[in-house]
Amino acid sequence: MAKKIILTGDRPTGPLHLGHYVGSLRTRVELQSQYKQFVIIADVQALTDNAEKPQLVRDNVLEVALDYLAVGIDPQVTTIFIQSLIPQLAELTMFFMNLVTVARLQLNPTVKDEIKQRGFGTSIPAGFLCYPVSQAADILSFKADLVPVGADQIPMIEQTVEIARRFNRSYNCSVFTEPQGLIASVPRLPGVDGKGKMSKSAGNAISLCDSADTVRDAVKKMYTDPKHLLISDPGTVEGNPVFCYLDTFDPDKQALDVMKEHYRRGGLGDTVVKSRLLEVLLSILDPIRARRHEFAKDPGEVMRILKDGTAAAREVAATTIQEVRGSMGINYFPN
Ligand code: TRP
């Protein structure tokens, strides 16, 4: 039986962080041998709010690729590719654009949030408003069955399903598979400042490429229970970022339970909890950083991996666009 298909990816706007790691990178590594996996470096999508900064996007294509390789995404089994080098994705986006209303795009909760965050007001770049359509083209071109992403991407998948249905119905065909989101089972990782989710733009992230010293500083400064002033004070575990991280990353749940009890009772200082957290984080990040360092020695080889992946991905997208044109009856010169 043919393997089921995964498509997922990231915008290359900055280094990937621990939130990406628990939200979807880990899953990609786990699933890559069971599925045919495609990972898109979404530079076109990154440009929808960085049109003036193509250099930033360009530089981060390599950084994101290094993060992928560092966490263990294996280019022998996973196809990693660059969005802007697949013209068929742009083509499909244009066809899909007619199957979506502006009103529907304005209702997409993720887009709404991001418009607010970026302070666009009424000056929303058209490309930005429409990026869910382009994301649908990414997913549907590869006929993905599964899309492993963080919870913030659920609206994108819902919109993709709507577009797939609308296309199949409009052109009386079954070209597109309805994808399913695979949302990480761990709760969203808060920022080190305890505010909202971890994000590079909020400056509250621990990046996968951060040095051990940077991680140590971030953990030292991390928010805990603001009412836990004296070591002897009873502390709160729930919603305490340090314990959120330990819940997510500490493999020794029994010892963690003992520590939580002690913290609640009073008598356990933040420094002790934080030093455990640092130990746990470094045990994950040290090997990632070391692998990243190895791959970074040969950027040419990384670019070759991307070039090969992109060529392979282009073939898949080209087959789909032929089917699309066929279903729409606009394949003018079939041979
Ligand atoms: N929107 C995703 C992000 O913000 C990136 C992305 C682009 C994506 N195309 C995709 C994710 C297709 C999953 C599937 O990082």
PDB file of N, CA and C and ligand atoms in Angstrom, residues 7-12 20 28 40-42 45 83 114 131 134-136 138-139 147-149 152-153 156-157, ligand 1:
ATOM      1  N   LEU A   7       2.314  16.933   4.458  1.00  0.00           N
ATOM      2  CA  LEU A   7       2.953  18.185   4.047  1.00  0.00           C
ATOM      3  C   LEU A   7       2.865  19.164   5.209  1.00  0.00           C
ATOM      4  N   THR A   8       3.996  19.768   5.523  1.00  0.00           N
ATOM      5  CA  THR A   8       4.001  20.821   6.528  1.00  0.00           C
ATOM      6  C   THR A   8       5.222  21.705   6.286  1.00  0.00           C
ATOM      7  N   GLY A   9       5.341  22.768   7.048  1.00  0.00           N
ATOM      8  CA  GLY A   9       6.488  23.634   6.818  1.00  0.00           C
ATOM      9  C   GLY A   9       6.462  24.884   7.662  1.00  0.00           C
ATOM     10  N   ASP A  10       7.358  25.793   7.338  1.00  0.00           N
ATOM     11  CA  ASP A  10       7.528  27.007   8.132  1.00  0.00           C
ATOM     12  C   ASP A  10       7.886  28.183   7.248  1.00  0.00           C
ATOM     13  N   ARG A  11       7.573  29.370   7.766  1.00  0.00           N
ATOM     14  CA  ARG A  11       8.027  30.588   7.096  1.00  0.00           C
ATOM     15  C   ARG A  11       9.469  30.848   7.513  1.00  0.00           C
ATOM     16  N   PRO A  12      10.325  31.126   6.572  1.00  0.00           N
ATOM     17  CA  PRO A  12      11.714  31.417   6.955  1.00  0.00           C
ATOM     18  C   PRO A  12      11.888  32.886   7.351  1.00  0.00           C
ATOM     19  N   HIS A  20       8.405  25.577  18.149  1.00  0.00           N
ATOM     20  CA  HIS A  20       8.325  24.807  16.900  1.00  0.00           C
ATOM     21  C   HIS A  20       8.684  23.349  17.158  1.00  0.00           C
ATOM     22  N   ARG A  28       7.524  15.555  13.017  1.00  0.00           N
ATOM     23  CA  ARG A  28       8.023  15.279  11.664  1.00  0.00           C
ATOM     24  C   ARG A  28       9.099  14.196  11.700  1.00  0.00           C
ATOM     25  N   ILE A  40       7.870  22.171   3.447  1.00  0.00           N
ATOM     26  CA  ILE A  40       7.990  23.373   2.622  1.00  0.00           C
ATOM     27  C   ILE A  40       8.621  24.519   3.413  1.00  0.00           C
ATOM     28  N   ILE A  41       9.624  25.124   2.834  1.00  0.00           N
ATOM     29  CA  ILE A  41      10.164  26.368   3.394  1.00  0.00           C
ATOM     30  C   ILE A  41       9.425  27.485   2.656  1.00  0.00           C
ATOM     31  N   ALA A  42       8.476  28.089   3.382  1.00  0.00           N
ATOM     32  CA  ALA A  42       7.471  28.940   2.741  1.00  0.00           C
ATOM     33  C   ALA A  42       7.969  30.377   2.601  1.00  0.00           C
ATOM     34  N   GLN A  45       5.241  32.856   1.379  1.00  0.00           N
ATOM     35  CA  GLN A  45       4.375  33.267   2.486  1.00  0.00           C
ATOM     36  C   GLN A  45       5.106  34.258   3.408  1.00  0.00           C
ATOM     37  N   GLN A  83       9.417  27.019  -1.483  1.00  0.00           N
ATOM     38  CA  GLN A  83       8.122  27.351  -2.075  1.00  0.00           C
ATOM     39  C   GLN A  83       8.220  28.165  -3.364  1.00  0.00           C
ATOM     40  N   GLU A 114      -3.020  37.959  13.250  1.00  0.00           N
ATOM     41  CA  GLU A 114      -1.744  38.429  12.713  1.00  0.00           C
ATOM     42  C   GLU A 114      -1.856  39.856  12.173  1.00  0.00           C
ATOM     43  N   TYR A 131      -2.874  34.768   1.984  1.00  0.00           N
ATOM     44  CA  TYR A 131      -1.908  33.682   2.139  1.00  0.00           C
ATOM     45  C   TYR A 131      -2.541  32.338   2.530  1.00  0.00           C
ATOM     46  N   SER A 134      -2.865  30.458  -0.614  1.00  0.00           N
ATOM     47  CA  SER A 134      -1.589  29.920  -1.073  1.00  0.00           C
ATOM     48  C   SER A 134      -1.180  28.719  -0.224  1.00  0.00           C
ATOM     49  N   GLN A 135      -1.480  28.789   1.069  1.00  0.00           N
ATOM     50  CA  GLN A 135      -1.181  27.641   1.933  1.00  0.00           C
ATOM     51  C   GLN A 135      -2.029  26.430   1.551  1.00  0.00           C
ATOM     52  N   ALA A 136      -3.270  26.684   1.150  1.00  0.00           N
ATOM     53  CA  ALA A 136      -4.127  25.585   0.674  1.00  0.00           C
ATOM     54  C   ALA A 136      -3.510  24.957  -0.575  1.00  0.00           C
ATOM     55  N   ASP A 138      -0.345  24.865  -1.260  1.00  0.00           N
ATOM     56  CA  ASP A 138       0.806  24.064  -0.802  1.00  0.00           C
ATOM     57  C   ASP A 138       0.348  22.665  -0.402  1.00  0.00           C
ATOM     58  N   ILE A 139      -0.679  22.655   0.421  1.00  0.00           N
ATOM     59  CA  ILE A 139      -1.126  21.377   1.002  1.00  0.00           C
ATOM     60  C   ILE A 139      -1.768  20.491  -0.071  1.00  0.00           C
ATOM     61  N   VAL A 147      -1.386  17.040   8.071  1.00  0.00           N
ATOM     62  CA  VAL A 147      -0.601  18.273   8.177  1.00  0.00           C
ATOM     63  C   VAL A 147      -0.253  18.507   9.652  1.00  0.00           C
ATOM     64  N   PRO A 148       0.938  18.079  10.091  1.00  0.00           N
ATOM     65  CA  PRO A 148       1.320  18.292  11.494  1.00  0.00           C
ATOM     66  C   PRO A 148       1.716  19.744  11.729  1.00  0.00           C
ATOM     67  N   VAL A 149       0.957  20.425  12.567  1.00  0.00           N
ATOM     68  CA  VAL A 149       1.212  21.853  12.822  1.00  0.00           C
ATOM     69  C   VAL A 149       0.841  22.219  14.251  1.00  0.00           C
ATOM     70  N   ASP A 152      -2.149  27.049  16.236  1.00  0.00           N
ATOM     71  CA  ASP A 152      -2.498  28.298  15.556  1.00  0.00           C
ATOM     72  C   ASP A 152      -2.814  28.075  14.069  1.00  0.00           C
ATOM     73  N   GLN A 153      -2.474  26.902  13.555  1.00  0.00           N
ATOM     74  CA  GLN A 153      -2.679  26.651  12.123  1.00  0.00           C
ATOM     75  C   GLN A 153      -3.999  25.936  11.812  1.00  0.00           C
ATOM     76  N   MET A 156      -6.165  27.403   9.133  1.00  0.00           N
ATOM     77  CA  MET A 156      -5.606  27.245   7.783  1.00  0.00           C
ATOM     78  C   MET A 156      -6.045  25.913   7.187  1.00  0.00           C
ATOM     79  N   ILE A 157      -6.067  24.901   8.032  1.00  0.00           N
ATOM     80  CA  ILE A 157      -6.443  23.582   7.530  1.00  0.00           C
ATOM     81  C   ILE A 157      -7.939  23.541   7.243  1.00  0.00           C
TER      82      ILE A 157
HETATM   83  N1  TRP B   1       1.806  29.003   7.905  1.00  0.00           N
HETATM   84  C1  TRP B   1       2.944  28.252   8.318  1.00  0.00           C
HETATM   85  C2  TRP B   1       3.715  29.098   9.351  1.00  0.00           C
HETATM   86  O1  TRP B   1       3.272  30.135   9.738  1.00  0.00           O
HETATM   87  C3  TRP B   1       3.885  27.901   7.188  1.00  0.00           C
HETATM   88  C4  TRP B   1       3.277  27.103   6.076  1.00  0.00           C
HETATM   89  C5  TRP B   1       3.210  27.478   4.757  1.00  0.00           C
HETATM   90  C6  TRP B   1       2.663  25.835   6.177  1.00  0.00           C
HETATM   91  N2  TRP B   1       2.593  26.524   4.025  1.00  0.00           N
HETATM   92  C7  TRP B   1       2.256  25.492   4.840  1.00  0.00           C
HETATM   93  C8  TRP B   1       2.405  24.948   7.220  1.00  0.00           C
HETATM   94  C9  TRP B   1       1.582  24.305   4.575  1.00  0.00           C
HETATM   95  C10 TRP B   1       1.743  23.762   6.937  1.00  0.00           C
HETATM   96  C11 TRP B   1       1.328  23.445   5.633  1.00  0.00           C
HETATM   97  O2  TRP B   1       4.791  28.725   9.787  1.00  0.00           O
END
